[in-house]
């Protein structure tokens, strides 16, 4: 089977399930917003900021990322950020995006949740109308902060009702086991929200198990370390628990040395519902098409591997059944045209 062309990969209809909107803050935009808002960042220019992007691990990235998010202040800042992402996503043929944001990153520096949600919502509504991009918003609790802080954040978020499709858990993974957040996840589930959690990115397979057995999440974000536990792999496959894998992120944060070393192809061979996503594309060297092209070339995926990845993402999404059927049909038309 011939290798899919770059054009074929770019034109493939895509579903993005693991994207932090704060991670789409491009360096030029970060510095422009900081200047406009009178915020002093530790990087005087784009060159010095880009030098800070040589990450040793997840924490070294998060330190830069949280600092950079300080540039975001107003409704317009959040709207412009999300609109820029939606335009890039549409250019990569992303048709549906489930978008994370970190309420605490903003509320803890005095930005009201309304400001964040109003800005993001305005852009996502425009993207639906003008770009045909459907979307969902998923606030995440910051795992380096306390479970009590997560509970307070949940109560703040609840006011927005079904504006949010679900809740997630992100930030530093080492020594922050998912079970710490059992109560807030139980509350969210009792209120009818879907839930997801970052687990098994840097943390051990035991954290994936905890996310399943204690938090009862619908999807695992990253999850690539599951292969260290064959019983866990069997269970993830049998229960069709999706993994939102982020290839370029994993290389930039040193989870894998190179794309050729990434275990995505093994995850697919094990029958897992693995998907490809961009995580924090402004920091990790590319949006959805760049991630798909990297794995297509680096892991020598053929069209059937790409179709499996696309189908997995539709299955894993929280979109309504009718929308999922549309997304799957668009995907099949693209592959039938080869
Ligand atoms: N927040 C933004 N990107 C993240 C990642 N890759 N892991 C954990 N938390 C994050
Ligand atoms: Zn992430």
PDB file of C-alpha atoms in Angstrom, residues 87-288:
ATOM      1  CA  UNK A  87      -8.801  29.124  12.094  1.00  0.00           C
ATOM      2  CA  UNK A  88      -5.676  26.975  12.303  1.00  0.00           C
ATOM      3  CA  UNK A  89      -7.744  23.922  13.149  1.00  0.00           C
ATOM      4  CA  UNK A  90     -10.087  24.519  10.205  1.00  0.00           C
ATOM      5  CA  UNK A  91      -7.056  24.919   7.907  1.00  0.00           C
ATOM      6  CA  UNK A  92      -5.958  21.454   9.092  1.00  0.00           C
ATOM      7  CA  UNK A  93      -9.451  20.112   8.363  1.00  0.00           C
ATOM      8  CA  UNK A  94     -10.358  19.668  12.022  1.00  0.00           C
ATOM      9  CA  UNK A  95     -14.164  19.392  12.004  1.00  0.00           C
ATOM     10  CA  UNK A  96     -14.780  18.934  15.732  1.00  0.00           C
ATOM     11  CA  UNK A  97     -12.634  20.010  18.691  1.00  0.00           C
ATOM     12  CA  UNK A  98     -12.991  19.322  22.422  1.00  0.00           C
ATOM     13  CA  UNK A  99     -11.037  22.063  24.065  1.00  0.00           C
ATOM     14  CA  UNK A 100      -9.470  22.115  27.535  1.00  0.00           C
ATOM     15  CA  UNK A 101      -8.883  25.200  29.587  1.00  0.00           C
ATOM     16  CA  UNK A 102      -7.551  25.635  33.119  1.00  0.00           C
ATOM     17  CA  UNK A 103      -9.904  27.878  35.152  1.00  0.00           C
ATOM     18  CA  UNK A 104      -7.486  28.087  38.092  1.00  0.00           C
ATOM     19  CA  UNK A 105      -4.655  29.419  35.929  1.00  0.00           C
ATOM     20  CA  UNK A 106      -6.818  32.502  35.431  1.00  0.00           C
ATOM     21  CA  UNK A 107      -8.983  32.802  38.547  1.00  0.00           C
ATOM     22  CA  UNK A 108      -5.929  32.504  40.814  1.00  0.00           C
ATOM     23  CA  UNK A 109      -4.569  35.723  39.281  1.00  0.00           C
ATOM     24  CA  UNK A 110      -7.855  37.576  39.617  1.00  0.00           C
ATOM     25  CA  UNK A 111      -9.443  36.943  36.207  1.00  0.00           C
ATOM     26  CA  UNK A 112     -13.107  35.987  36.703  1.00  0.00           C
ATOM     27  CA  UNK A 113     -14.271  32.722  35.162  1.00  0.00           C
ATOM     28  CA  UNK A 114     -16.938  34.711  33.242  1.00  0.00           C
ATOM     29  CA  UNK A 115     -14.220  36.612  31.382  1.00  0.00           C
ATOM     30  CA  UNK A 116     -12.575  33.383  30.220  1.00  0.00           C
ATOM     31  CA  UNK A 117     -15.805  31.618  29.299  1.00  0.00           C
ATOM     32  CA  UNK A 118     -17.335  34.620  27.542  1.00  0.00           C
ATOM     33  CA  UNK A 119     -14.271  35.069  25.337  1.00  0.00           C
ATOM     34  CA  UNK A 120     -13.887  31.387  24.485  1.00  0.00           C
ATOM     35  CA  UNK A 121     -17.603  30.941  23.839  1.00  0.00           C
ATOM     36  CA  UNK A 122     -17.772  33.924  21.482  1.00  0.00           C
ATOM     37  CA  UNK A 123     -14.985  32.471  19.337  1.00  0.00           C
ATOM     38  CA  UNK A 124     -16.397  28.945  19.360  1.00  0.00           C
ATOM     39  CA  UNK A 125     -19.842  30.205  18.349  1.00  0.00           C
ATOM     40  CA  UNK A 126     -18.246  32.103  15.437  1.00  0.00           C
ATOM     41  CA  UNK A 127     -16.256  29.003  14.482  1.00  0.00           C
ATOM     42  CA  UNK A 128     -19.415  26.927  14.352  1.00  0.00           C
ATOM     43  CA  UNK A 129     -21.189  29.525  12.200  1.00  0.00           C
ATOM     44  CA  UNK A 130     -18.319  30.538   9.907  1.00  0.00           C
ATOM     45  CA  UNK A 131     -16.058  27.486   9.750  1.00  0.00           C
ATOM     46  CA  UNK A 132     -18.472  24.612  10.413  1.00  0.00           C
ATOM     47  CA  UNK A 133     -16.232  23.623  13.323  1.00  0.00           C
ATOM     48  CA  UNK A 134     -18.237  22.044  16.150  1.00  0.00           C
ATOM     49  CA  UNK A 135     -16.689  22.106  19.606  1.00  0.00           C
ATOM     50  CA  UNK A 136     -17.008  21.459  23.304  1.00  0.00           C
ATOM     51  CA  UNK A 137     -15.326  23.045  26.326  1.00  0.00           C
ATOM     52  CA  UNK A 138     -13.769  20.964  29.112  1.00  0.00           C
ATOM     53  CA  UNK A 139     -12.408  22.787  32.181  1.00  0.00           C
ATOM     54  CA  UNK A 140      -9.531  20.946  33.871  1.00  0.00           C
ATOM     55  CA  UNK A 141      -8.544  20.921  37.529  1.00  0.00           C
ATOM     56  CA  UNK A 142      -4.881  21.633  38.185  1.00  0.00           C
ATOM     57  CA  UNK A 143      -3.376  18.589  39.845  1.00  0.00           C
ATOM     58  CA  UNK A 144      -0.525  20.502  41.473  1.00  0.00           C
ATOM     59  CA  UNK A 145      -3.119  22.411  43.519  1.00  0.00           C
ATOM     60  CA  UNK A 146      -5.229  20.968  46.332  1.00  0.00           C
ATOM     61  CA  UNK A 147      -8.353  18.805  46.039  1.00  0.00           C
ATOM     62  CA  UNK A 148     -10.189  21.522  48.016  1.00  0.00           C
ATOM     63  CA  UNK A 149      -9.249  24.100  45.394  1.00  0.00           C
ATOM     64  CA  UNK A 150     -10.568  21.746  42.709  1.00  0.00           C
ATOM     65  CA  UNK A 151     -13.888  21.475  44.582  1.00  0.00           C
ATOM     66  CA  UNK A 152     -14.199  25.264  44.808  1.00  0.00           C
ATOM     67  CA  UNK A 153     -13.410  25.534  41.087  1.00  0.00           C
ATOM     68  CA  UNK A 154     -16.025  22.916  40.291  1.00  0.00           C
ATOM     69  CA  UNK A 155     -18.692  24.908  42.165  1.00  0.00           C
ATOM     70  CA  UNK A 156     -17.670  28.027  40.238  1.00  0.00           C
ATOM     71  CA  UNK A 157     -17.925  26.114  36.933  1.00  0.00           C
ATOM     72  CA  UNK A 158     -21.244  24.448  37.696  1.00  0.00           C
ATOM     73  CA  UNK A 159     -23.001  27.764  37.188  1.00  0.00           C
ATOM     74  CA  UNK A 160     -22.336  27.376  33.474  1.00  0.00           C
ATOM     75  CA  UNK A 161     -24.361  24.163  33.308  1.00  0.00           C
ATOM     76  CA  UNK A 162     -24.170  22.407  29.977  1.00  0.00           C
ATOM     77  CA  UNK A 163     -21.839  25.027  28.492  1.00  0.00           C
ATOM     78  CA  UNK A 164     -19.204  22.506  29.570  1.00  0.00           C
ATOM     79  CA  UNK A 165     -19.240  18.980  28.183  1.00  0.00           C
ATOM     80  CA  UNK A 166     -17.177  17.559  31.001  1.00  0.00           C
ATOM     81  CA  UNK A 167     -14.255  18.034  33.363  1.00  0.00           C
ATOM     82  CA  UNK A 168     -10.609  17.020  33.191  1.00  0.00           C
ATOM     83  CA  UNK A 169      -7.472  16.774  35.298  1.00  0.00           C
ATOM     84  CA  UNK A 170      -4.101  18.070  34.144  1.00  0.00           C
ATOM     85  CA  UNK A 171      -0.782  19.675  35.212  1.00  0.00           C
ATOM     86  CA  UNK A 172       2.121  18.025  37.073  1.00  0.00           C
ATOM     87  CA  UNK A 173       1.711  14.265  37.228  1.00  0.00           C
ATOM     88  CA  UNK A 174       4.622  13.019  39.326  1.00  0.00           C
ATOM     89  CA  UNK A 175       3.543  12.305  42.921  1.00  0.00           C
ATOM     90  CA  UNK A 176       0.031  13.656  42.292  1.00  0.00           C
ATOM     91  CA  UNK A 177      -2.066  10.476  42.026  1.00  0.00           C
ATOM     92  CA  UNK A 178      -5.564  10.793  40.532  1.00  0.00           C
ATOM     93  CA  UNK A 179      -7.191   9.445  43.737  1.00  0.00           C
ATOM     94  CA  UNK A 180      -6.557  12.818  45.422  1.00  0.00           C
ATOM     95  CA  UNK A 181      -9.354  14.169  43.239  1.00  0.00           C
ATOM     96  CA  UNK A 182     -11.923  11.412  43.822  1.00  0.00           C
ATOM     97  CA  UNK A 183     -14.495  13.695  45.431  1.00  0.00           C
ATOM     98  CA  UNK A 184     -14.628  16.384  42.766  1.00  0.00           C
ATOM     99  CA  UNK A 185     -14.854  13.786  40.016  1.00  0.00           C
ATOM    100  CA  UNK A 186     -17.666  11.982  41.874  1.00  0.00           C
ATOM    101  CA  UNK A 187     -19.571  15.259  42.085  1.00  0.00           C
ATOM    102  CA  UNK A 188     -19.106  16.045  38.412  1.00  0.00           C
ATOM    103  CA  UNK A 189     -20.247  12.572  37.405  1.00  0.00           C
ATOM    104  CA  UNK A 190     -23.245  12.741  39.743  1.00  0.00           C
ATOM    105  CA  UNK A 191     -24.220  15.999  38.009  1.00  0.00           C
ATOM    106  CA  UNK A 192     -24.102  14.225  34.641  1.00  0.00           C
ATOM    107  CA  UNK A 193     -20.794  15.509  33.276  1.00  0.00           C
ATOM    108  CA  UNK A 194     -18.373  13.381  31.256  1.00  0.00           C
ATOM    109  CA  UNK A 195     -14.882  13.156  32.734  1.00  0.00           C
ATOM    110  CA  UNK A 196     -11.333  12.708  31.469  1.00  0.00           C
ATOM    111  CA  UNK A 197      -7.914  12.765  33.142  1.00  0.00           C
ATOM    112  CA  UNK A 198      -4.297  13.082  32.082  1.00  0.00           C
ATOM    113  CA  UNK A 199      -2.628   9.870  33.254  1.00  0.00           C
ATOM    114  CA  UNK A 200       0.305   7.757  32.154  1.00  0.00           C
ATOM    115  CA  UNK A 201       2.082  10.635  30.390  1.00  0.00           C
ATOM    116  CA  UNK A 202       5.011  10.753  32.821  1.00  0.00           C
ATOM    117  CA  UNK A 203       3.230   8.936  35.640  1.00  0.00           C
ATOM    118  CA  UNK A 204       3.063   5.147  36.027  1.00  0.00           C
ATOM    119  CA  UNK A 205       0.385   2.792  34.661  1.00  0.00           C
ATOM    120  CA  UNK A 206      -1.024   2.646  38.209  1.00  0.00           C
ATOM    121  CA  UNK A 207      -2.230   6.223  37.696  1.00  0.00           C
ATOM    122  CA  UNK A 208      -4.202   5.119  34.628  1.00  0.00           C
ATOM    123  CA  UNK A 209      -5.808   2.400  36.743  1.00  0.00           C
ATOM    124  CA  UNK A 210      -6.686   4.941  39.420  1.00  0.00           C
ATOM    125  CA  UNK A 211      -8.201   7.286  36.861  1.00  0.00           C
ATOM    126  CA  UNK A 212     -10.412   4.390  35.747  1.00  0.00           C
ATOM    127  CA  UNK A 213     -11.248   2.802  39.101  1.00  0.00           C
ATOM    128  CA  UNK A 214     -11.366   5.841  41.384  1.00  0.00           C
ATOM    129  CA  UNK A 215     -12.280   8.734  39.081  1.00  0.00           C
ATOM    130  CA  UNK A 216     -14.299   6.578  36.621  1.00  0.00           C
ATOM    131  CA  UNK A 217     -13.223   8.675  33.639  1.00  0.00           C
ATOM    132  CA  UNK A 218     -14.563   8.190  30.111  1.00  0.00           C
ATOM    133  CA  UNK A 219     -11.190   8.801  28.418  1.00  0.00           C
ATOM    134  CA  UNK A 220      -7.518   8.824  29.378  1.00  0.00           C
ATOM    135  CA  UNK A 221      -5.425  11.759  28.175  1.00  0.00           C
ATOM    136  CA  UNK A 222      -2.021  10.492  26.963  1.00  0.00           C
ATOM    137  CA  UNK A 223      -1.979   7.053  28.625  1.00  0.00           C
ATOM    138  CA  UNK A 224       1.068   6.003  26.607  1.00  0.00           C
ATOM    139  CA  UNK A 225       2.716   4.286  29.581  1.00  0.00           C
ATOM    140  CA  UNK A 226      -0.113   1.717  29.663  1.00  0.00           C
ATOM    141  CA  UNK A 227       2.063  -0.637  27.588  1.00  0.00           C
ATOM    142  CA  UNK A 228       4.134  -1.310  30.726  1.00  0.00           C
ATOM    143  CA  UNK A 229       1.149  -3.232  32.146  1.00  0.00           C
ATOM    144  CA  UNK A 230      -0.209  -5.950  29.801  1.00  0.00           C
ATOM    145  CA  UNK A 231      -3.329  -6.543  31.950  1.00  0.00           C
ATOM    146  CA  UNK A 232      -4.155  -2.852  31.776  1.00  0.00           C
ATOM    147  CA  UNK A 233      -3.746  -2.902  27.994  1.00  0.00           C
ATOM    148  CA  UNK A 234      -6.170  -5.821  27.762  1.00  0.00           C
ATOM    149  CA  UNK A 235      -8.681  -3.974  29.880  1.00  0.00           C
ATOM    150  CA  UNK A 236      -8.394  -0.688  27.960  1.00  0.00           C
ATOM    151  CA  UNK A 237      -8.925  -2.596  24.727  1.00  0.00           C
ATOM    152  CA  UNK A 238     -11.828  -4.701  26.037  1.00  0.00           C
ATOM    153  CA  UNK A 239     -13.636  -1.692  27.526  1.00  0.00           C
ATOM    154  CA  UNK A 240     -12.758   0.529  24.558  1.00  0.00           C
ATOM    155  CA  UNK A 241     -11.395   3.284  26.794  1.00  0.00           C
ATOM    156  CA  UNK A 242      -9.979   5.934  24.438  1.00  0.00           C
ATOM    157  CA  UNK A 243      -6.446   7.323  24.785  1.00  0.00           C
ATOM    158  CA  UNK A 244      -5.879  10.864  23.534  1.00  0.00           C
ATOM    159  CA  UNK A 245      -2.268  10.564  22.407  1.00  0.00           C
ATOM    160  CA  UNK A 246      -0.183  13.646  21.573  1.00  0.00           C
ATOM    161  CA  UNK A 247       2.856  12.589  19.525  1.00  0.00           C
ATOM    162  CA  UNK A 248       4.769  15.871  19.091  1.00  0.00           C
ATOM    163  CA  UNK A 249       4.118  16.769  22.735  1.00  0.00           C
ATOM    164  CA  UNK A 250       5.544  13.425  23.869  1.00  0.00           C
ATOM    165  CA  UNK A 251       8.758  14.036  21.962  1.00  0.00           C
ATOM    166  CA  UNK A 252       9.146  17.650  23.114  1.00  0.00           C
ATOM    167  CA  UNK A 253       8.544  16.648  26.746  1.00  0.00           C
ATOM    168  CA  UNK A 254      10.980  13.726  26.439  1.00  0.00           C
ATOM    169  CA  UNK A 255       8.458  10.928  26.956  1.00  0.00           C
ATOM    170  CA  UNK A 256       9.953   9.463  23.745  1.00  0.00           C
ATOM    171  CA  UNK A 257      13.288  10.418  22.204  1.00  0.00           C
ATOM    172  CA  UNK A 258      11.990  10.723  18.638  1.00  0.00           C
ATOM    173  CA  UNK A 259       8.754  10.151  16.729  1.00  0.00           C
ATOM    174  CA  UNK A 260      10.205   6.898  15.411  1.00  0.00           C
ATOM    175  CA  UNK A 261      10.397   5.704  19.043  1.00  0.00           C
ATOM    176  CA  UNK A 262       6.756   6.595  19.774  1.00  0.00           C
ATOM    177  CA  UNK A 263       4.527   3.659  20.759  1.00  0.00           C
ATOM    178  CA  UNK A 264       1.395   4.801  18.861  1.00  0.00           C
ATOM    179  CA  UNK A 265       1.675   1.990  16.294  1.00  0.00           C
ATOM    180  CA  UNK A 266       1.944  -0.550  19.127  1.00  0.00           C
ATOM    181  CA  UNK A 267      -1.109   0.955  20.827  1.00  0.00           C
ATOM    182  CA  UNK A 268      -3.051   0.485  17.592  1.00  0.00           C
ATOM    183  CA  UNK A 269      -1.757  -3.067  17.137  1.00  0.00           C
ATOM    184  CA  UNK A 270      -2.976  -3.829  20.681  1.00  0.00           C
ATOM    185  CA  UNK A 271      -6.477  -2.818  19.575  1.00  0.00           C
ATOM    186  CA  UNK A 272      -6.617   0.329  21.725  1.00  0.00           C
ATOM    187  CA  UNK A 273      -8.856   3.268  20.863  1.00  0.00           C
ATOM    188  CA  UNK A 274      -5.846   5.546  20.350  1.00  0.00           C
ATOM    189  CA  UNK A 275      -6.277   9.004  18.801  1.00  0.00           C
ATOM    190  CA  UNK A 276      -3.869  11.726  17.615  1.00  0.00           C
ATOM    191  CA  UNK A 277      -4.026  15.218  19.120  1.00  0.00           C
ATOM    192  CA  UNK A 278      -1.913  18.348  19.459  1.00  0.00           C
ATOM    193  CA  UNK A 279      -1.941  19.116  23.246  1.00  0.00           C
ATOM    194  CA  UNK A 280      -0.128  22.504  23.333  1.00  0.00           C
ATOM    195  CA  UNK A 281       0.699  23.111  19.671  1.00  0.00           C
ATOM    196  CA  UNK A 282       2.253  26.577  20.063  1.00  0.00           C
ATOM    197  CA  UNK A 283       4.874  25.020  22.343  1.00  0.00           C
ATOM    198  CA  UNK A 284       5.412  21.624  20.739  1.00  0.00           C
ATOM    199  CA  UNK A 285       5.976  22.385  17.074  1.00  0.00           C
ATOM    200  CA  UNK A 286       2.682  21.844  15.371  1.00  0.00           C
ATOM    201  CA  UNK A 287      -1.069  21.564  15.167  1.00  0.00           C
ATOM    202  CA  UNK A 288      -3.149  18.574  14.047  1.00  0.00           C
TER     203      UNK A 288
END
